[in-house]
Coordinates of C-alpha atoms in Angstrom, one line a residue:
M1232 CA 72.0 72.6 94.1
R1233 CA 71.6 76.3 94.5
P1234 CA 68.6 76.4 96.4
G1235 CA 65.1 78.6 94.8
L1236 CA 62.6 79.9 97.0
S1237 CA 60.4 77.8 98.1
S1238 CA 62.6 75.6 100.2
S1239 CA 62.3 78.1 102.8
V1240 CA 61.2 76.3 106.2
Y1241 CA 59.8 79.7 107.7
K1242 CA 57.7 83.0 106.0
R1243 CA 59.9 85.4 104.5
M1244 CA 59.3 88.6 104.5
N1245 CA 58.1 90.7 101.5
S1246 CA 60.4 92.7 99.9
K1247 CA 58.4 95.7 100.1
D1248 CA 58.5 95.9 103.4
F1249 CA 62.4 96.4 103.2
V1250 CA 62.6 99.1 99.9
G1251 CA 59.2 100.2 100.1
D1252 CA 58.1 102.7 102.6
P1253 CA 60.6 104.2 104.9
N1254 CA 58.1 104.5 107.6
R1255 CA 57.6 100.8 107.5
A1256 CA 61.2 99.7 106.7
D1257 CA 62.1 101.8 110.3
D1258 CA 59.2 99.8 112.1
V1259 CA 60.3 96.4 110.8
S1260 CA 64.1 96.9 111.3
D1261 CA 63.0 98.1 115.3
R1262 CA 60.9 95.1 115.5
L1263 CA 63.2 92.9 114.5
L1264 CA 66.3 94.0 116.3
N1265 CA 64.2 94.8 119.7
P1266 CA 66.4 91.7 122.7
M1267 CA 62.7 92.2 123.8
D1268 CA 60.5 90.1 121.0
Q1269 CA 63.0 87.8 120.4
D1270 CA 66.7 86.3 121.6
I1271 CA 67.4 83.5 118.7
G1272 CA 71.3 83.9 119.4
N1273 CA 74.2 83.6 117.3
P1274 CA 73.9 81.9 113.6
S1275 CA 76.0 79.3 113.4
W1276 CA 79.4 79.0 112.0
K1277 CA 78.6 75.7 109.8
P1278 CA 76.8 76.7 106.9
S1279 CA 79.1 79.6 106.0
L1280 CA 82.4 77.9 106.7
P1281 CA 82.5 76.0 103.5
H1282 CA 82.1 79.6 101.7
V1283 CA 84.3 80.9 103.8
C1284 CA 87.0 78.5 103.3
I1285 CA 86.7 77.5 98.8
A1286 CA 87.0 81.7 98.8
T1287 CA 90.4 81.3 101.2
V1288 CA 92.2 78.8 97.7
S1289 CA 92.5 82.4 96.7
S1290 CA 94.9 83.8 98.6
F1291 CA 96.5 79.8 99.2
L1292 CA 97.3 80.8 95.7
F1293 CA 98.4 84.2 96.2
G1294 CA 101.2 82.9 99.2
Y1295 CA 102.3 80.2 96.5
H1296 CA 102.9 82.4 93.5
L1297 CA 104.6 84.5 95.7
G1298 CA 107.1 81.6 97.0
V1299 CA 107.2 79.5 93.7
V1300 CA 110.4 81.0 92.5
N1301 CA 112.0 81.3 95.5
E1302 CA 114.3 78.1 94.7
P1303 CA 114.3 77.2 91.8
L1304 CA 115.2 80.9 90.4
E1305 CA 118.5 79.5 89.7
S1306 CA 117.8 76.7 87.6
I1307 CA 115.2 78.7 85.6
S1308 CA 117.8 81.4 85.1
L1309 CA 120.1 78.8 83.8
D1310 CA 117.1 77.5 81.7
L1311 CA 116.6 80.4 80.2
G1312 CA 119.8 81.5 79.6
F1313 CA 120.0 84.8 81.7
T1314 CA 122.0 83.2 84.6
G1315 CA 124.1 86.2 86.3
N1316 CA 121.7 88.8 85.3
T1317 CA 120.4 90.2 88.9
L1318 CA 118.2 93.0 86.8
A1319 CA 116.5 89.7 85.0
E1320 CA 116.2 87.4 88.2
G1321 CA 114.9 90.3 89.9
L1322 CA 111.7 91.1 87.6
V1323 CA 110.9 87.4 87.6
V1324 CA 110.5 87.4 91.8
S1325 CA 109.0 91.0 91.0
M1326 CA 106.9 91.1 88.0
C1327 CA 103.7 89.3 89.4
L1328 CA 103.7 93.1 91.9
G1329 CA 103.4 95.3 89.2
G1330 CA 100.3 92.5 87.3
A1331 CA 99.0 92.5 91.5
L1332 CA 98.9 96.2 91.6
I1333 CA 97.3 96.4 87.7
G1334 CA 94.5 93.4 88.7
C1335 CA 93.9 94.8 93.0
L1336 CA 92.8 98.3 90.8
F1337 CA 90.7 97.3 89.1
S1338 CA 89.3 94.6 92.1
G1339 CA 86.9 97.1 93.1
L1340 CA 85.1 98.2 89.7
I1341 CA 85.1 93.8 88.6
S1342 CA 83.6 93.1 91.9
D1343 CA 80.8 95.5 91.9
G1344 CA 80.3 94.8 88.5
I1345 CA 79.9 91.1 88.5
G1346 CA 79.4 90.2 92.1
R1347 CA 81.8 88.5 94.2
R1348 CA 81.8 84.8 93.1
R1349 CA 82.2 85.8 89.4
S1350 CA 84.9 88.3 89.8
F1351 CA 86.7 84.6 91.7
Q1352 CA 86.0 83.0 88.7
L1353 CA 87.7 85.4 86.0
S1354 CA 90.2 85.9 88.2
T1355 CA 92.0 82.0 87.9
L1356 CA 92.1 82.9 84.2
P1357 CA 95.2 84.9 84.2
M1358 CA 96.7 82.7 87.2
I1359 CA 96.2 79.6 84.7
I1360 CA 97.4 81.1 81.7
G1361 CA 99.8 83.3 83.4
A1362 CA 101.3 80.2 85.5
S1363 CA 101.0 77.6 82.2
L1364 CA 102.9 79.8 80.1
S1365 CA 105.4 80.5 82.2
A1366 CA 105.7 76.9 82.6
S1367 CA 105.6 76.3 79.2
T1368 CA 108.2 79.4 78.6
T1369 CA 111.8 78.9 76.0
S1370 CA 112.9 82.5 76.8
L1371 CA 112.6 85.3 79.6
V1372 CA 109.7 87.3 78.1
G1373 CA 107.7 84.7 78.1
M1374 CA 108.6 83.5 81.8
L1375 CA 107.9 88.4 82.5
L1376 CA 104.6 87.9 81.1
G1377 CA 103.3 84.6 82.1
R1378 CA 104.9 86.0 85.6
F1379 CA 102.7 89.5 85.2
L1380 CA 99.7 87.5 83.8
V1381 CA 99.8 85.6 87.9
G1382 CA 100.4 89.1 89.1
T1383 CA 97.2 90.6 87.8
G1384 CA 95.0 87.3 89.6
M1385 CA 97.5 87.7 92.8
G1386 CA 96.4 90.9 93.0
L1387 CA 92.4 90.7 92.2
G1388 CA 91.3 87.7 94.1
P1389 CA 92.7 88.2 97.7
A1390 CA 91.0 91.8 97.4
V1391 CA 87.7 90.0 96.9
A1392 CA 87.8 87.6 99.6
S1393 CA 89.1 89.9 102.2
L1394 CA 85.5 91.2 101.1
Y1395 CA 83.2 88.1 101.0
V1396 CA 84.7 86.5 103.4
T1397 CA 83.4 89.8 105.4
E1398 CA 80.3 89.7 104.1
V1399 CA 79.3 85.9 104.6
S1400 CA 80.5 85.6 108.2
P1401 CA 78.3 85.8 111.2
S1402 CA 79.3 88.4 113.2
S1403 CA 80.8 85.8 116.6
V1404 CA 82.9 84.2 113.5
R1405 CA 83.8 86.8 111.4
G1406 CA 87.4 87.6 112.9
T1407 CA 88.4 83.8 113.3
Y1408 CA 87.1 83.5 109.4
G1409 CA 88.8 86.2 107.7
S1410 CA 92.1 84.6 110.0
L1411 CA 92.1 81.8 107.5
I1412 CA 93.2 84.2 104.8
Q1413 CA 96.6 85.1 106.1
I1414 CA 96.7 80.9 107.7
A1415 CA 96.1 80.3 103.8
T1416 CA 98.3 82.7 102.1
C1417 CA 101.0 81.2 104.8
L1418 CA 100.3 77.5 103.4
G1419 CA 101.3 78.4 99.7
L1420 CA 104.4 79.6 100.7
I1421 CA 105.0 77.1 102.2
T1422 CA 103.4 74.7 100.3
A1423 CA 106.0 76.1 97.5
L1424 CA 108.8 75.6 98.9
F1425 CA 108.1 72.2 99.9
I1426 CA 107.0 71.5 96.2
G1427 CA 110.4 73.0 95.1
A1428 CA 112.9 70.9 97.2
P1429 CA 113.6 68.9 94.5
V1430 CA 114.2 71.5 91.8
K1431 CA 118.3 71.3 92.0
E1432 CA 117.8 67.5 91.2
I1433 CA 115.6 67.3 89.0
V1434 CA 116.3 69.0 85.7
G1435 CA 113.5 71.1 84.3
W1436 CA 111.5 70.4 88.1
W1437 CA 110.4 74.6 88.1
R1438 CA 108.9 73.6 85.3
V1439 CA 106.7 71.1 87.2
C1440 CA 106.1 73.8 90.3
F1441 CA 104.2 75.9 87.7
W1442 CA 102.4 73.7 86.4
L1443 CA 100.9 72.2 90.4
S1444 CA 99.5 75.6 90.6
T1445 CA 96.6 75.5 88.0
V1446 CA 95.3 72.3 90.1
P1447 CA 94.1 75.1 93.0
A1448 CA 93.4 77.7 90.3
A1449 CA 91.0 75.3 88.7
F1450 CA 89.2 73.5 91.7
L1451 CA 88.3 77.5 92.8
A1452 CA 86.9 78.1 89.5
L1453 CA 85.0 74.7 89.6
C1454 CA 83.4 75.5 93.5
M1455 CA 82.4 78.5 93.5
E1456 CA 79.9 77.7 91.0
F1457 CA 78.4 76.8 94.0
C1458 CA 78.9 78.9 96.6
A1459 CA 76.8 81.6 97.7
E1460 CA 77.2 85.0 96.6
S1461 CA 77.5 88.2 98.9
P1462 CA 74.4 89.1 100.2
H1463 CA 75.1 92.4 100.7
W1464 CA 75.8 92.4 97.1
L1465 CA 72.7 91.4 95.5
Y1466 CA 71.0 93.6 97.6
K1467 CA 73.1 96.7 96.5
R1468 CA 72.2 95.2 92.9
G1469 CA 68.3 95.2 93.9
R1470 CA 67.9 91.8 93.4
V1471 CA 66.5 91.3 97.2
A1472 CA 64.7 87.7 97.3
E1473 CA 68.2 86.6 95.9
A1474 CA 70.0 87.7 98.8
E1475 CA 67.2 85.9 101.6
V1476 CA 68.1 83.1 99.8
E1477 CA 71.5 83.6 100.3
F1478 CA 70.9 84.7 104.3
E1479 CA 69.5 81.8 104.5
R1480 CA 72.6 79.0 103.0
L1481 CA 74.9 81.3 105.0
L1482 CA 73.4 82.0 108.3
G1483 CA 69.5 79.3 108.8
G1484 CA 66.5 80.7 108.3
P1485 CA 65.3 82.0 112.2
H1486 CA 68.2 84.6 111.1
V1487 CA 66.6 85.8 107.6
K1488 CA 64.7 87.8 108.6
L1489 CA 66.9 89.9 111.2
A1490 CA 69.9 90.4 109.2
M1491 CA 68.1 91.7 105.9
A1492 CA 66.4 93.9 108.5
E1493 CA 69.5 95.1 109.1
L1494 CA 71.6 95.9 106.0
S1495 CA 68.1 97.8 105.4
R1496 CA 68.4 99.8 107.6
S1497 CA 71.8 100.4 107.1
E1498 CA 71.5 100.6 102.3
R1499 CA 69.1 103.9 104.0
G1500 CA 71.3 105.9 104.0
D1501 CA 73.7 105.1 100.8
E1502 CA 71.1 105.4 98.3
G1503 CA 71.5 105.9 94.6
E1504 CA 74.5 105.3 92.2
S1505 CA 78.1 103.7 93.5
I1506 CA 80.4 106.3 93.9
K1507 CA 83.6 107.1 92.0
Y1508 CA 86.8 106.8 93.0
S1509 CA 87.4 110.3 93.9
E1510 CA 84.7 111.2 95.8
L1511 CA 86.5 109.0 98.9
F1512 CA 88.7 111.3 99.2
Y1513 CA 86.4 114.1 100.4
G1514 CA 83.5 113.9 103.0
R1515 CA 82.1 111.7 105.0
H1516 CA 84.1 108.2 103.7
F1517 CA 87.3 109.9 103.9
R1518 CA 88.1 109.2 107.7
V1519 CA 87.8 105.5 107.8
V1520 CA 89.5 105.6 104.3
F1521 CA 92.3 107.5 105.5
I1522 CA 92.5 104.5 107.8
G1523 CA 92.7 101.8 105.8
T1524 CA 95.5 103.5 103.7
M1525 CA 97.7 104.5 106.7
L1526 CA 96.5 100.6 108.2
F1527 CA 98.8 98.9 104.8
A1528 CA 100.8 101.9 104.8
L1529 CA 102.6 100.8 108.0
Q1530 CA 102.6 97.3 108.1
Q1531 CA 104.6 98.0 104.8
L1532 CA 107.3 100.4 106.4
S1533 CA 107.0 98.3 109.4
G1534 CA 110.1 96.4 107.9
I1535 CA 108.7 93.0 107.6
N1536 CA 109.5 92.9 103.5
A1537 CA 113.5 93.5 104.8
V1538 CA 112.5 90.4 107.8
F1539 CA 111.5 88.1 104.6
Y1540 CA 114.4 89.0 102.7
F1541 CA 117.7 88.8 104.3
S1542 CA 116.0 85.7 106.5
S1543 CA 118.5 83.3 104.5
A1544 CA 121.8 85.5 105.0
V1545 CA 121.3 85.6 108.9
F1546 CA 120.6 81.9 109.1
R1547 CA 123.3 81.2 107.1
S1548 CA 125.5 83.7 109.1
A1549 CA 124.8 81.2 112.6
G1550 CA 125.2 78.4 110.5
V1551 CA 121.9 77.3 109.5
P1552 CA 121.4 75.6 106.0
S1553 CA 118.4 77.7 103.5
D1554 CA 116.3 74.6 104.0
I1555 CA 115.8 74.6 106.8
A1556 CA 116.1 78.8 107.8
N1557 CA 112.9 78.9 105.1
I1558 CA 110.9 76.3 107.7
C1559 CA 111.6 78.2 110.8
V1560 CA 110.6 81.0 109.6
G1561 CA 107.3 79.4 107.9
F1562 CA 106.8 77.3 111.0
A1563 CA 106.3 80.8 113.2
Y1564 CA 104.9 82.8 110.0
L1565 CA 102.0 79.7 110.0
S1566 CA 102.4 79.2 114.4
G1567 CA 101.1 83.3 114.5
S1568 CA 98.6 83.1 112.1
V1569 CA 97.2 79.5 113.1
L1570 CA 96.9 81.8 116.6
A1571 CA 95.6 85.2 115.6
M1572 CA 92.5 83.2 114.6
L1573 CA 91.9 81.5 117.6
L1574 CA 92.1 84.7 119.6
M1575 CA 90.5 87.2 116.8
D1576 CA 87.5 87.2 117.7
I1577 CA 88.6 87.1 121.6
L1578 CA 90.7 89.4 122.1
G1579 CA 89.3 92.1 119.1
R1580 CA 90.9 93.1 115.9
K1581 CA 92.7 96.7 117.9
S1582 CA 94.6 95.0 120.6
L1583 CA 95.8 91.6 118.4
L1584 CA 97.1 95.5 116.3
V1585 CA 98.7 97.6 119.1
G1586 CA 100.9 94.6 119.8
S1587 CA 101.1 92.8 117.1
F1588 CA 103.3 96.4 116.1
L1589 CA 104.6 96.6 119.4
G1590 CA 106.2 92.8 119.0
M1591 CA 107.4 94.2 115.6
A1592 CA 109.1 97.0 116.8
A1593 CA 111.1 94.9 120.1
A1594 CA 111.9 92.5 117.7
M1595 CA 113.6 95.4 115.3
G1596 CA 115.4 96.8 118.5
L1597 CA 117.0 93.5 118.8
Q1598 CA 118.2 93.7 115.2
A1599 CA 119.2 97.3 115.7
I1600 CA 121.6 96.1 118.9
A1601 CA 122.6 92.9 116.9
A1602 CA 124.0 95.0 114.4
S1603 CA 125.1 97.7 116.1
L1604 CA 127.3 94.7 118.2
S1605 CA 129.0 92.8 115.2
D1606 CA 132.0 93.4 115.9
Q1607 CA 131.5 91.7 119.5
G1608 CA 131.7 87.6 118.3
S1609 CA 129.0 85.8 117.4
W1610 CA 126.6 85.7 120.0
H1611 CA 124.9 88.6 118.0
V1612 CA 124.3 86.7 114.6
Y1613 CA 121.9 84.2 117.2
L1614 CA 120.1 87.4 118.3
S1615 CA 119.7 88.7 115.3
V1616 CA 118.0 84.8 114.0
G1617 CA 115.8 85.5 117.1
G1618 CA 114.5 89.1 116.3
M1619 CA 113.8 87.8 112.5
L1620 CA 112.2 85.3 113.9
L1621 CA 110.3 87.3 117.0
S1622 CA 109.0 89.8 114.3
V1623 CA 107.6 87.4 111.9
L1624 CA 105.7 85.9 115.1
A1625 CA 104.8 89.5 115.7
F1626 CA 104.0 90.4 112.2
S1627 CA 101.5 87.3 111.7
L1628 CA 99.2 87.3 115.1
G1629 CA 97.7 91.6 113.8
A1630 CA 99.5 93.2 111.6
G1631 CA 99.8 90.3 109.1
P1632 CA 95.7 89.5 109.0
V1633 CA 94.1 92.8 110.5
P1634 CA 94.3 95.0 108.4
S1635 CA 92.7 93.1 105.2
L1636 CA 90.1 91.6 107.9
L1637 CA 89.4 95.5 109.1
L1638 CA 89.4 97.1 106.2
P1639 CA 85.2 95.6 105.0
E1640 CA 84.6 95.7 107.9
I1641 CA 84.8 99.4 109.1
F1642 CA 84.0 100.3 105.2
P1643 CA 80.2 100.7 104.0
N1644 CA 78.2 98.8 101.7
K1645 CA 77.7 101.4 99.5
I1646 CA 82.0 102.2 99.4
R1647 CA 83.7 98.8 100.4
A1648 CA 84.1 97.3 97.2
K1649 CA 86.0 100.0 95.9
A1650 CA 87.6 101.2 99.1
V1651 CA 89.7 98.0 99.6
A1652 CA 90.3 98.1 96.4
L1653 CA 92.5 101.3 97.1
C1654 CA 93.4 100.6 100.5
M1655 CA 95.5 97.7 99.1
S1656 CA 96.4 99.3 96.3
V1657 CA 98.7 101.7 98.5
H1658 CA 100.0 98.4 100.0
W1659 CA 101.1 97.0 96.8
V1660 CA 102.5 100.9 96.0
V1661 CA 104.2 101.0 99.5
N1662 CA 105.4 97.0 99.5
F1663 CA 106.8 98.1 95.9
F1664 CA 109.2 100.9 96.5
V1665 CA 110.0 99.2 100.2
G1666 CA 111.9 96.4 98.2
L1667 CA 113.3 99.2 95.3
F1668 CA 115.2 101.0 98.4
F1669 CA 115.7 98.9 101.0
L1670 CA 119.2 97.6 99.4
R1671 CA 120.3 100.7 98.8
L1672 CA 119.6 102.2 102.0
L1673 CA 121.4 99.8 103.9
E1674 CA 124.2 100.8 101.8
L1675 CA 123.9 104.2 102.5
L1676 CA 122.4 104.0 106.9
G1677 CA 124.0 100.8 107.7
A1678 CA 121.5 97.9 108.8
K1679 CA 121.5 99.8 113.0
I1680 CA 119.4 103.0 111.1
L1681 CA 117.6 100.9 109.0
Y1682 CA 116.1 98.6 111.8
S1683 CA 115.5 101.9 114.1
I1684 CA 113.8 103.0 111.3
F1685 CA 111.3 100.1 110.8
A1686 CA 111.1 100.2 114.8
S1687 CA 110.0 103.8 114.8
F1688 CA 107.5 103.0 112.2
C1689 CA 106.4 100.1 114.3
L1690 CA 106.1 102.0 117.5
M1691 CA 103.6 104.8 114.6
G1692 CA 101.7 102.4 114.3
A1693 CA 101.1 100.9 117.7
I1694 CA 99.8 104.7 118.2
F1695 CA 98.4 105.1 115.7
V1696 CA 95.5 102.4 116.3
R1697 CA 95.5 102.8 119.2
K1698 CA 93.3 106.5 118.6
N1699 CA 92.0 105.9 115.5
V1700 CA 91.1 101.9 115.1
L1701 CA 87.4 101.0 116.6
E1702 CA 86.6 97.7 117.9
T1703 CA 84.9 95.9 115.6
K1704 CA 84.4 92.2 117.5
G1705 CA 81.3 90.6 117.8
K1706 CA 79.9 93.8 115.9
T1707 CA 77.6 93.6 112.4
L1708 CA 78.7 95.5 110.0
Q1709 CA 75.8 97.6 109.3
E1710 CA 76.4 98.8 114.2
I1711 CA 80.2 99.5 112.8
E1712 CA 79.0 101.6 109.9
V1713 CA 76.6 103.5 111.8
A1714 CA 79.4 103.8 115.1
L1715 CA 82.0 105.2 112.3
L1716 CA 79.6 108.0 110.6
S1717 CA 78.3 109.1 113.5
A1718 CA 81.9 109.4 114.8
V1719 CA 82.6 112.1 112.1

């Protein structure tokens, strides 16, 4: 049961202390934020952990639906009558990307309009309907429509998850909790690969693969009914008392006054109506939006998708079956994600990003060297395999998890939802074009030049992060906002 106002174990401050007289609010904020007056330490990580874990189910679904058609694609094409039609097969795989772009574009408006919890629940509807349609269809059109509907949920859910996890997590463990998003995505991919394994032995098993995805979606929709709403969203909507209640659930009673005072201090500079998307491209918010869009663009231009596309082919050339190849790539991805979770709040976001891009540049360099030595014997294949696994590992350590965590941290509450939606939409657009032109560029330029280009983008990413990204480890969202806006 959701706690009421009477459940408080401490004396709450009156809402007027936060939203009334600015001078009074300044005095309250200064008194509460003065470490000489009180030192209550960091909030416990335990109260917020269940809420974060439920939210990451949306990322699990994201990973699952990305990988659900990999193994069953041949069986799907046979049953639905488009065997040998590479265009149709490509559409089945990529149709969800188009839906994800649509869902992501509207995620800011939706999450600002109905709240984070309801947005999670809304994202499960197209995923359940789309998966059910794909599982029961007898035609290619039905499959494509189902994949598109699933994609809209895939675009909405992870964008809201990034907002929610950032806004409900204590600053001391926010990086660790943010890494759970990538771990959940990775677990979803691995689960899809394992569930799809019997598809060649059991007739119609691919339908079961789609049906099973409705279970975690329904679980997310149900459990979100009992999760906390984002206090930042509630405060932004003027529901101050409710924000206090949720802070108590997430941080514990002794930390509510301090959290509300910090939120009040940052919000006083952002009064008025929500901004329009066009306002993100000029004024004081342009710099942080530019940093966010560049991070996602460089993430995709690093060539990580090329590695995933060609992992099975590279392993086959080394004599390794495709199922073993998937396990190897999945293990490298999961290992890096877990390591990133452990290091995120120790080394910080910036250090992991720089190290990740440099590691990927080295891995792409190995791939380029292997491609240039393809006529020097079979050993170049093992060099290529090593470079590929190193690239996946380096990506999962920083370039994979950090942008989706860092962006909600650096965006002020007033623009957070819309700015995250915009930046993640850039991710989907660049992802689409990289996938569209990769094979053509490989034919025109060759693997050596193409992997060298990817390595150059990785180096550009490391330099960009070094010069432009602020370290956010251990800082409250309000401290980050003040630091960034003062630098404009």
